[in-house]
Coordinates of C-alpha atoms and ligand atoms in Angstrom, one line a residue:
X1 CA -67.7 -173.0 113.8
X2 CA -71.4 -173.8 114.4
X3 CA -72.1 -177.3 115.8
X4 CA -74.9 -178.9 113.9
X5 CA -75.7 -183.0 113.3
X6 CA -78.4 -182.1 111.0
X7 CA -78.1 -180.7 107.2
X8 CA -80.2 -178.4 105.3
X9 CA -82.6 -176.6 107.0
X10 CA -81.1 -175.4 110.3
X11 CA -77.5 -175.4 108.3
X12 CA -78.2 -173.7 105.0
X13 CA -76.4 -170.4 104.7
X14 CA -78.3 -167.5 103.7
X15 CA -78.2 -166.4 100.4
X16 CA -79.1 -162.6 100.5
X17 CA -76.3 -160.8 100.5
X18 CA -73.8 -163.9 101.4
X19 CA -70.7 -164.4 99.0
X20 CA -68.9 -166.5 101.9
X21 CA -67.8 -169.8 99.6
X22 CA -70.1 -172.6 100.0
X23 CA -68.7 -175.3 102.4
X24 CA -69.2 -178.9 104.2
X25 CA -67.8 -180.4 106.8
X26 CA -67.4 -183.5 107.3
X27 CA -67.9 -186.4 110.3
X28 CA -65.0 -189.0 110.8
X29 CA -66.7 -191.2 108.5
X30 CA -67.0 -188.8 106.0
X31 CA -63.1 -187.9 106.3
X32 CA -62.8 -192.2 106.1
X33 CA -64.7 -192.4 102.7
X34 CA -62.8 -189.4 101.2
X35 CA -59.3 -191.1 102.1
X36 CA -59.9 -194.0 100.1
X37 CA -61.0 -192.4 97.3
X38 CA -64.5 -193.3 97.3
X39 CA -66.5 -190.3 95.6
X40 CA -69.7 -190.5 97.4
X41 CA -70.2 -189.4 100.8
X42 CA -74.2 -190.1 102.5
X43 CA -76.1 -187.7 104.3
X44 CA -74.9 -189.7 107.2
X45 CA -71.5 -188.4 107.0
X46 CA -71.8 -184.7 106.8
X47 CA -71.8 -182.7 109.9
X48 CA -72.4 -179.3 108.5
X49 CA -73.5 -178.1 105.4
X50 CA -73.3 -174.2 104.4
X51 CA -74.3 -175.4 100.8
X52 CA -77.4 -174.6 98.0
X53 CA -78.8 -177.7 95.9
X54 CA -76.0 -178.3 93.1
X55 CA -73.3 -175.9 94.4
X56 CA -69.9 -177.0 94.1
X57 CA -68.8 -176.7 98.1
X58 CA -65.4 -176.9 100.0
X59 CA -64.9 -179.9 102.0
X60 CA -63.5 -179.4 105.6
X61 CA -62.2 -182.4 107.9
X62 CA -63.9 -181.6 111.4
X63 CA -61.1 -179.9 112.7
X64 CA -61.9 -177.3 110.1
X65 CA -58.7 -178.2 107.7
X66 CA -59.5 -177.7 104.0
X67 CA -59.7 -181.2 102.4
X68 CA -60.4 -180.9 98.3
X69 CA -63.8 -180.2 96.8
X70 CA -67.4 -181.3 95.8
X71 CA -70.8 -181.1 94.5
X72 CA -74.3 -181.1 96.1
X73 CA -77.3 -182.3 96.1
X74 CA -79.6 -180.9 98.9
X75 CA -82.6 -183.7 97.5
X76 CA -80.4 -186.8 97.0
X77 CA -79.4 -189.8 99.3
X78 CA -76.0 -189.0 97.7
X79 CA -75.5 -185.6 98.8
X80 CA -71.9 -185.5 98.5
X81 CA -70.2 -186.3 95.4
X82 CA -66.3 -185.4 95.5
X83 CA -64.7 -184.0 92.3
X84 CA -61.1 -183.2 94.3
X85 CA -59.0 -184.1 97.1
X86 CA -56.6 -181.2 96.6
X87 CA -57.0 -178.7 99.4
X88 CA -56.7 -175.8 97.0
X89 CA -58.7 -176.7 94.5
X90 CA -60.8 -173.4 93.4
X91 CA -64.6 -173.8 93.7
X92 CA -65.9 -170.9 92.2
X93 CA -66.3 -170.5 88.1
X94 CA -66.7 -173.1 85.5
X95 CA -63.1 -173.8 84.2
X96 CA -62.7 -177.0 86.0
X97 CA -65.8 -178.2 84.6
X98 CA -65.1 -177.0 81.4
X99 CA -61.5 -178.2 81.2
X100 CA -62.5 -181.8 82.0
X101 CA -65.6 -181.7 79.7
X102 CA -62.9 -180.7 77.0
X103 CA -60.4 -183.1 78.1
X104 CA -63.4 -186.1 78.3
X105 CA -63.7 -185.4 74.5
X106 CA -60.1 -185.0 74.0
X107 CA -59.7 -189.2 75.8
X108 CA -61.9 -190.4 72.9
X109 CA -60.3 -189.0 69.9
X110 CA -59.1 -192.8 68.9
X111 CA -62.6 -194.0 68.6
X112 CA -63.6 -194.4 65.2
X113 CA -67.5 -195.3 65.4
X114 CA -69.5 -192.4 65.1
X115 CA -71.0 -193.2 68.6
X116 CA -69.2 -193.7 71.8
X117 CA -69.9 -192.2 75.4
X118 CA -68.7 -188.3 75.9
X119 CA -68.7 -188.3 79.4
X120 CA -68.9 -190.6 81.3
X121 CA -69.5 -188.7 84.9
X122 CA -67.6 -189.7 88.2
X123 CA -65.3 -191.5 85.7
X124 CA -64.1 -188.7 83.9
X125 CA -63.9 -186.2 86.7
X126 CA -67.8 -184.7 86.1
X127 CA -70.5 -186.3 88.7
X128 CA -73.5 -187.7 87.6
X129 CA -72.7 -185.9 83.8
X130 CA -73.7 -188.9 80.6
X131 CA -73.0 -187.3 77.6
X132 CA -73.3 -189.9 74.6
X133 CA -72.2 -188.7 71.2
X134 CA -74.4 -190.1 68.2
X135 CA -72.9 -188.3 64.5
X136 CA -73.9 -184.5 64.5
X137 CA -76.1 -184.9 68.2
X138 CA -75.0 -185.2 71.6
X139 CA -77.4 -187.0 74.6
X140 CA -77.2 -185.7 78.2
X141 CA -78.5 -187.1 81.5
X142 CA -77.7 -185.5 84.3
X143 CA -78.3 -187.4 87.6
X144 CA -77.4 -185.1 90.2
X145 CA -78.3 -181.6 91.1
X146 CA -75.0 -179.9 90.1
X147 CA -75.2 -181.8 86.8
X148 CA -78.8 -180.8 86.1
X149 CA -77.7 -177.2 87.0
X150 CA -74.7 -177.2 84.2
X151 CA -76.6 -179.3 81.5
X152 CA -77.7 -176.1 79.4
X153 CA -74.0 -174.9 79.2
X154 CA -72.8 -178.0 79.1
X155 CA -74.7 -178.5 75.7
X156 CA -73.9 -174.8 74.0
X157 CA -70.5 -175.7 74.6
X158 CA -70.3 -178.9 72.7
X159 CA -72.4 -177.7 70.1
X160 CA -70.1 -174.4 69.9
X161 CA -66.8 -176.6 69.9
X162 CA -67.7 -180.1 68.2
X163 CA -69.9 -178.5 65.2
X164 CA -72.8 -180.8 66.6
X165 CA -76.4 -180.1 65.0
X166 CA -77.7 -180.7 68.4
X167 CA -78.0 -181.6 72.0
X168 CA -80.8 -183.3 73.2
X169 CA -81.5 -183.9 77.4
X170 CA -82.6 -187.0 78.1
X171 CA -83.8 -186.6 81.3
X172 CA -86.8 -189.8 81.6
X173 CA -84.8 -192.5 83.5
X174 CA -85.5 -193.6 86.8
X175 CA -81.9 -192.3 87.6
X176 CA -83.4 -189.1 88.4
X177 CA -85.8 -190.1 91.1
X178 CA -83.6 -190.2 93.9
X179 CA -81.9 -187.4 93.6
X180 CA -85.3 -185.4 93.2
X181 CA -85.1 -184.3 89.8
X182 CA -87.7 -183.9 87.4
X183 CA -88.1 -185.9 84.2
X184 CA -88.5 -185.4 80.7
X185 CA -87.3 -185.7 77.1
X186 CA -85.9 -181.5 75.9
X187 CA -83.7 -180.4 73.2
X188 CA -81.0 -178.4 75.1
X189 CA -79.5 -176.7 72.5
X190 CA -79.9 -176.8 68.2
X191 CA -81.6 -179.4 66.5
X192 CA -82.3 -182.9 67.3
X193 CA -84.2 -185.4 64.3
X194 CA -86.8 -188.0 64.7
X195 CA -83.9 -190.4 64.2
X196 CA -79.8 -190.6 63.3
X197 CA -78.4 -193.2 60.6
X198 CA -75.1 -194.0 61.8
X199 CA -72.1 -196.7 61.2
X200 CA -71.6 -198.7 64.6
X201 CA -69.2 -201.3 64.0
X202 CA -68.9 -201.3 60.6
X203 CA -72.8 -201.7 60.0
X204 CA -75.1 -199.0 59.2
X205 CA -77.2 -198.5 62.4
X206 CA -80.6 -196.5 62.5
X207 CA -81.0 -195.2 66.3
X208 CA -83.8 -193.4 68.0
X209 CA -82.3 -191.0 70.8
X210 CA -85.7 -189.9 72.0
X211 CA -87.6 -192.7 72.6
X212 CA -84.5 -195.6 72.5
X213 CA -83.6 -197.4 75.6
X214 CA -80.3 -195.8 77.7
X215 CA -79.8 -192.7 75.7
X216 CA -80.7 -194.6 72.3
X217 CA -78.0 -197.3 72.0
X218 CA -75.8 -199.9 74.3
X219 CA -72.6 -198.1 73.6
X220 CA -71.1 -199.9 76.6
X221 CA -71.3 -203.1 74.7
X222 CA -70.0 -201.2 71.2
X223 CA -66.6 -203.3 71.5
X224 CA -67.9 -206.4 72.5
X225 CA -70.2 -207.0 69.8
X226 CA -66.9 -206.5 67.2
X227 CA -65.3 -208.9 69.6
X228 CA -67.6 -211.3 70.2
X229 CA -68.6 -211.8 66.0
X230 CA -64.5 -212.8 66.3
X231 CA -64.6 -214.8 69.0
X232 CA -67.5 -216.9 68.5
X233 CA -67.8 -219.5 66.0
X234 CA -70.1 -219.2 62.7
X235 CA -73.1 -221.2 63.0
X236 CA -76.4 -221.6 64.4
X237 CA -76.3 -218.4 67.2
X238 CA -78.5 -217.2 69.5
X239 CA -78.9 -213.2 71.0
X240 CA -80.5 -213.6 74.4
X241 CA -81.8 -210.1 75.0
X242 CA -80.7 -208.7 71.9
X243 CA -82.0 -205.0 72.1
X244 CA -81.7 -204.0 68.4
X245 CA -79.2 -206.1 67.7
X246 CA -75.8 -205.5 68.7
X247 CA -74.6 -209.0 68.8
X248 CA -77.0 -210.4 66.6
X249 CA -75.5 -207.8 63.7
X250 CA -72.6 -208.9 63.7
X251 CA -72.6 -212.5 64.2
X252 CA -74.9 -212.6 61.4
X253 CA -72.4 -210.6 59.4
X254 CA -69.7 -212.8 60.6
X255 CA -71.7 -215.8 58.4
X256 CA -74.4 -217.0 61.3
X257 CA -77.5 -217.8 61.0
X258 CA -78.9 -215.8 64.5
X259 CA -82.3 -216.2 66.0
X260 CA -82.2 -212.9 68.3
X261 CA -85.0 -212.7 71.4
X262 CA -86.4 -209.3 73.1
X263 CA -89.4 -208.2 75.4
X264 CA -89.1 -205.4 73.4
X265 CA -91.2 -204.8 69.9
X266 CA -89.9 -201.4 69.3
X267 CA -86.7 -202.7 69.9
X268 CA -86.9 -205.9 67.3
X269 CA -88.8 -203.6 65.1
X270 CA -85.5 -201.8 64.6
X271 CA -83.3 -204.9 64.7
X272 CA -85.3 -206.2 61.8
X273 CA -84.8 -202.8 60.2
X274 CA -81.2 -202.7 60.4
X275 CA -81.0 -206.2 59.4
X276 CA -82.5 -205.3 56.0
X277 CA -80.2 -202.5 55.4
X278 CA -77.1 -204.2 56.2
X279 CA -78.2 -207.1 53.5
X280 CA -78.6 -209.8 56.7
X281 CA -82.1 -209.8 57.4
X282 CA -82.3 -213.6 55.4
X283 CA -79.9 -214.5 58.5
X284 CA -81.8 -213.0 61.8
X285 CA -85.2 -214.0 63.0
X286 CA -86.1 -211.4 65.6
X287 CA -88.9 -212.9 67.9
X288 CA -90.4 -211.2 70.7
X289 CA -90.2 -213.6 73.8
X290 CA -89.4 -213.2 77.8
X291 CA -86.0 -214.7 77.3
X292 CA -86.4 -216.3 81.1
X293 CA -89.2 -218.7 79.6
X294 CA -87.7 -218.8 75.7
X295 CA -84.9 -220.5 77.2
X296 CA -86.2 -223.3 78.9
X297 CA -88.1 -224.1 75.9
X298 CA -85.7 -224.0 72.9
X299 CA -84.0 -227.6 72.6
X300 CA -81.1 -228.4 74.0
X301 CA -77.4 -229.0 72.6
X302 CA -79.0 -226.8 69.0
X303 CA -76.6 -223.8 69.1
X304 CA -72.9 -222.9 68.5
X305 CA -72.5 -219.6 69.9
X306 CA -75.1 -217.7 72.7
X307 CA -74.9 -214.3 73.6
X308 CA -76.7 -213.3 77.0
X309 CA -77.0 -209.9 78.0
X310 CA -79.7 -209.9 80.3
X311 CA -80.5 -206.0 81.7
X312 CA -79.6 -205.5 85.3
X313 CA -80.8 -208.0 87.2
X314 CA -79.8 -206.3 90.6
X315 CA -80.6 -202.6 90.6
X316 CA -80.4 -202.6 94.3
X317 CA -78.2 -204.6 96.9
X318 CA -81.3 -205.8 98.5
X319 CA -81.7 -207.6 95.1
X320 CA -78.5 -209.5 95.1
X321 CA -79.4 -212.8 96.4
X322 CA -82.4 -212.8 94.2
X323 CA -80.0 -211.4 91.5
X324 CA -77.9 -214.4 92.0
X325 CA -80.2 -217.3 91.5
X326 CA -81.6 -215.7 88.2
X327 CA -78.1 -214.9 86.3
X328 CA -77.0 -218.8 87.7
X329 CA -80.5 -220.3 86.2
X330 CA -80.0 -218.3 83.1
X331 CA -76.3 -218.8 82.7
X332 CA -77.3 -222.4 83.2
X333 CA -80.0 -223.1 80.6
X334 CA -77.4 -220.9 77.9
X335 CA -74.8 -223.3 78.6
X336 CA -77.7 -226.1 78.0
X337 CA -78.2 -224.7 74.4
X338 CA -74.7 -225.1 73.5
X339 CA -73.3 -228.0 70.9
X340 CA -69.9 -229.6 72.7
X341 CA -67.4 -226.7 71.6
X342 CA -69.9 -224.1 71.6
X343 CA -69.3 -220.6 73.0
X344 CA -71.5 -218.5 75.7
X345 CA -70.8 -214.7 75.9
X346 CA -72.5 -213.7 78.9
X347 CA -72.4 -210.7 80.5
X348 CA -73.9 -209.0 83.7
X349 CA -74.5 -205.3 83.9
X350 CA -75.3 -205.2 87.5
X351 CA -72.3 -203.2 89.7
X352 CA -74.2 -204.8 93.0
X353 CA -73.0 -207.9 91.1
X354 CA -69.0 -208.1 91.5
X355 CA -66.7 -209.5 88.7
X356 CA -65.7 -212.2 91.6
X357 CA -69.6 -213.0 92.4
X358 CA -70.4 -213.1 88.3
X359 CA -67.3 -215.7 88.1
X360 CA -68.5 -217.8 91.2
X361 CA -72.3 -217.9 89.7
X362 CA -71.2 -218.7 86.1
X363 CA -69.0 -221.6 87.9
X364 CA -72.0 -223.0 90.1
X365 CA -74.4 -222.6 86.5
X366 CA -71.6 -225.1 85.0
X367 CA -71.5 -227.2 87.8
X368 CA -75.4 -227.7 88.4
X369 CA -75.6 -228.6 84.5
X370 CA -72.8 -231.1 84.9
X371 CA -70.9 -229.4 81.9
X372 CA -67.4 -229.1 81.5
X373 CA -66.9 -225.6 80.8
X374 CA -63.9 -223.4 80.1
X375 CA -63.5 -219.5 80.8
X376 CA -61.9 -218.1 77.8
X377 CA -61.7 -214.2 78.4
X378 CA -63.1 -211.6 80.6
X379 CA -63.9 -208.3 79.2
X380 CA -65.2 -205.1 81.0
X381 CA -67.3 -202.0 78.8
X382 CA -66.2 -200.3 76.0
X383 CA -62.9 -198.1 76.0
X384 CA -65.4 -195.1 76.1
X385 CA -66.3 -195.8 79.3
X386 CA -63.5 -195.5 81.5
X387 CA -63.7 -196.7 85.0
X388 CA -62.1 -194.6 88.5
X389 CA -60.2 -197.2 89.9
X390 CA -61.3 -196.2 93.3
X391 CA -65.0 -196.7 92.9
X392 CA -66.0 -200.3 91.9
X393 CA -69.4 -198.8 91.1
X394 CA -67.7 -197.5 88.2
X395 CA -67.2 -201.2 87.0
X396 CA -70.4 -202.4 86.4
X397 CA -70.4 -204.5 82.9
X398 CA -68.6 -207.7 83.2
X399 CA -68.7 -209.9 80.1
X400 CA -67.1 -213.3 80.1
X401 CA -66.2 -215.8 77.2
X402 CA -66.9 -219.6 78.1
X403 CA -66.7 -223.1 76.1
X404 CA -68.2 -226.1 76.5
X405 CA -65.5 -228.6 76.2
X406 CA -65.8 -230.6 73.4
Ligands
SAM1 C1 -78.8 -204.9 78.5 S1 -80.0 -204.8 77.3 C2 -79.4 -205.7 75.9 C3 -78.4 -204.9 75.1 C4 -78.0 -205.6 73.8 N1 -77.5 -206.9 74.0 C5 -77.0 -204.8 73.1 O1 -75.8 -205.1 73.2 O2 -77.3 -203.8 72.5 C6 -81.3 -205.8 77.9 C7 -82.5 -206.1 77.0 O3 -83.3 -207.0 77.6 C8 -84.7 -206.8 77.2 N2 -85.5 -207.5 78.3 C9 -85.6 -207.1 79.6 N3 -86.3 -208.1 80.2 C10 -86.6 -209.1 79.3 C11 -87.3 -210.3 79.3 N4 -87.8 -210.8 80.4 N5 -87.3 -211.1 78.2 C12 -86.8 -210.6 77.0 N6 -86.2 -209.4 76.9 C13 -86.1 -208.7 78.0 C14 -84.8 -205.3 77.2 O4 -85.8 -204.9 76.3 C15 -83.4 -204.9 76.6 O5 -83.4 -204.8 75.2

């Protein structure tokens, strides 16, 4: 076996001529991660690499024993991204990729909106593979190599099995940068319109997959906003955050009366929109505001029910202390708002941010404001977003229900 602590270059097998299976081997560490399950292995970890950019490889322990299977990314600080531990598993082809793409489908056939996440990558078995379904079009972002390599066959075959119109790659989000892939917005296969009319909770929803933010919708929050227009009580509510509306919807179809804040005017724009065709719009007001400042200046004690979904707050670990102090000032002026026996859903979409972390900040938030507050029920993403329970990365939406005792 060549000896080699560097990857890429000096390890790189040849490609002319060369039909020898693609392999890694791993260091120690490497063997470590891959033993608890952990589906990312760093550049740090590899010892050799006989591998092309987004080629499903062989893993090898550094004795040279055949350890289960991945895919890789030559550009990305993530290089290694496992899709088996069984020493057998068969590299070459598309049928595993296929069979779980099929299957992925197959694991939401109880949802009833006409959107819900596809694929939801390491999750269902397919690395760094979103695919969001909205009606007759299908969204993709890949965010790794051997993703971005399967994206155009991923698309003919959902449009060739699910009757879709078509399949659109969206392709802009700064997920792509560090795995060096190029961005853009590109129909992959079919026909994709301007924009889809669909029902999302039982209201009629118009979404914009091109230019919306995520792939055109929060369809990790699709369940809670049901939920929370249950949970929290009819009155005067406010959506902190409120994108186009998810929570505000459906409190305000639940009988509130919902003033609904966003940096976004594109966003409220559509909001407003939806409002009107749902027959609510006499019950939102959509007002563009940085929810940070909005907060300190509405009055306090003047709401029954909050929602607070700020984005993530922490999109790195070096954020996490500064992370901390803003979801605990936040969570703090919410709970201000709040009429004794109000409700707060507030939720954190950071996975630097733990569900024990989110928990402990929400407590000192309570504390600092000298309120007496209950925690009523914690909640994770929607049902179409699955979670592996080996990789807490996986859970990254926490949502929690609290009270303000009356
Ligand atoms: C996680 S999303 C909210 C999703 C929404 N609650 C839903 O369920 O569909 C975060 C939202 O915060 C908005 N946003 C980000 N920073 C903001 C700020 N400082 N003030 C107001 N809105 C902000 C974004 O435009 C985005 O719509």
């Amino acid at each position: 076996m060549r000896q080699c602590a560097a990857r890429r270059t000096r390890c790189a097998r040849s490609r002319s001529g060369d039909v020898s299976t693609p392999r890694i081997v791993l260091g120690r560490k490497g063997v470590l991660h891959l033993n608890h399950g952990h589906p990312w292995i760093r550049e740090a970890h590899l010892e050799q690499v006989e591998a092309e950019d987004g080629e499903v490889v062989q893993l090898e322990a550094p004795a040279g024993s055949a350890r289960g299977a991945a895919v890789y990314g030559a550009r990305s600080r993530l290089p290694v991204r496992v899709i088996s531990h069984e020493p057998g598993f068969e590299v070459a082809g598309d049928g595993w990729w296929q069979q779980r793409l099929d299957a992925s489908v197959a694991r939401r056939a109880a949802v009833t909106d006409e959107a819900c996440r596809w694929v939801h990558a390491e999750a269902d078995g397919l690395p760094g593979l979103v695919v969001d379904r909205y009606g007759p079009v299908a969204v993709i972002q890949a965010g790794c190599a051997w993703a971005d390599r399967v994206a155009g066959a991923v698309a003919q075959r959902l449009l060739d099995r699910h009757g879709l119109s078509g399949v659109l790659a969206r392709h802009d989000g700064a997920f792509r940068k560090p795995e060096g892939l190029e961005q853009g917005v590109s129909v992959l296969a079919g026909e994709v319109p301007e924009t889809l009319e669909l029902t999302l909770g039982g209201l009629r929803r118009t979404l914009d997959v091109w230019r919306g933010q995520k792939t055109g919708a929060y369809l990790d929050q699709r369940e809670n906003h049901i939920w929370a227009a249950r949970v929290l009580p009819a009155g005067r509510a406010l959506d902190a955050f409120s994108h186009e509306g998810g929570f505000a919807l459906a409190m305000a179809q639940a009988g509130s009366s919902v003033l609904a804040l966003d940096g976004s005017a594109p966003a409220l724009q559509r909001l407003e929109q939806n409002a009107a065709s749902n027959g609510l719009a006499e019950r939102i007001e959509a007002r563009r505001a940085n929810v940070f400042d909005e907060l300190r200046a509405l009055p306090a004690g003047s709401f029954d029910a909050v929602a607070l979904d700020p984005p993530a707050l922490a999109k790195r670990r070096a954020d996490t202390d500064r992370a901390t102090r803003a979801y605990r000032d936040l969570n703090l002026r919410a709970l201000r708002l709040l009429r004794p026996g109000g409700r707060l859903v507030t939720c954190s979409c950071s996975h630097h941010i733990s569900r024990e972390v989110f928990r402990r900040v929400l407590g000192q938030a309570a504390a600092s404001a000298g309120l007496d507050v209950v925690l009523l029920e914690e909640r994770g993403g929607a049902s179409c977003h699955p979670r592996l329970i080996t990789f807490p990365e996986s859970e990254y939406l926490k949502v929690v229900l609290l009270e303000l005792r009356a």
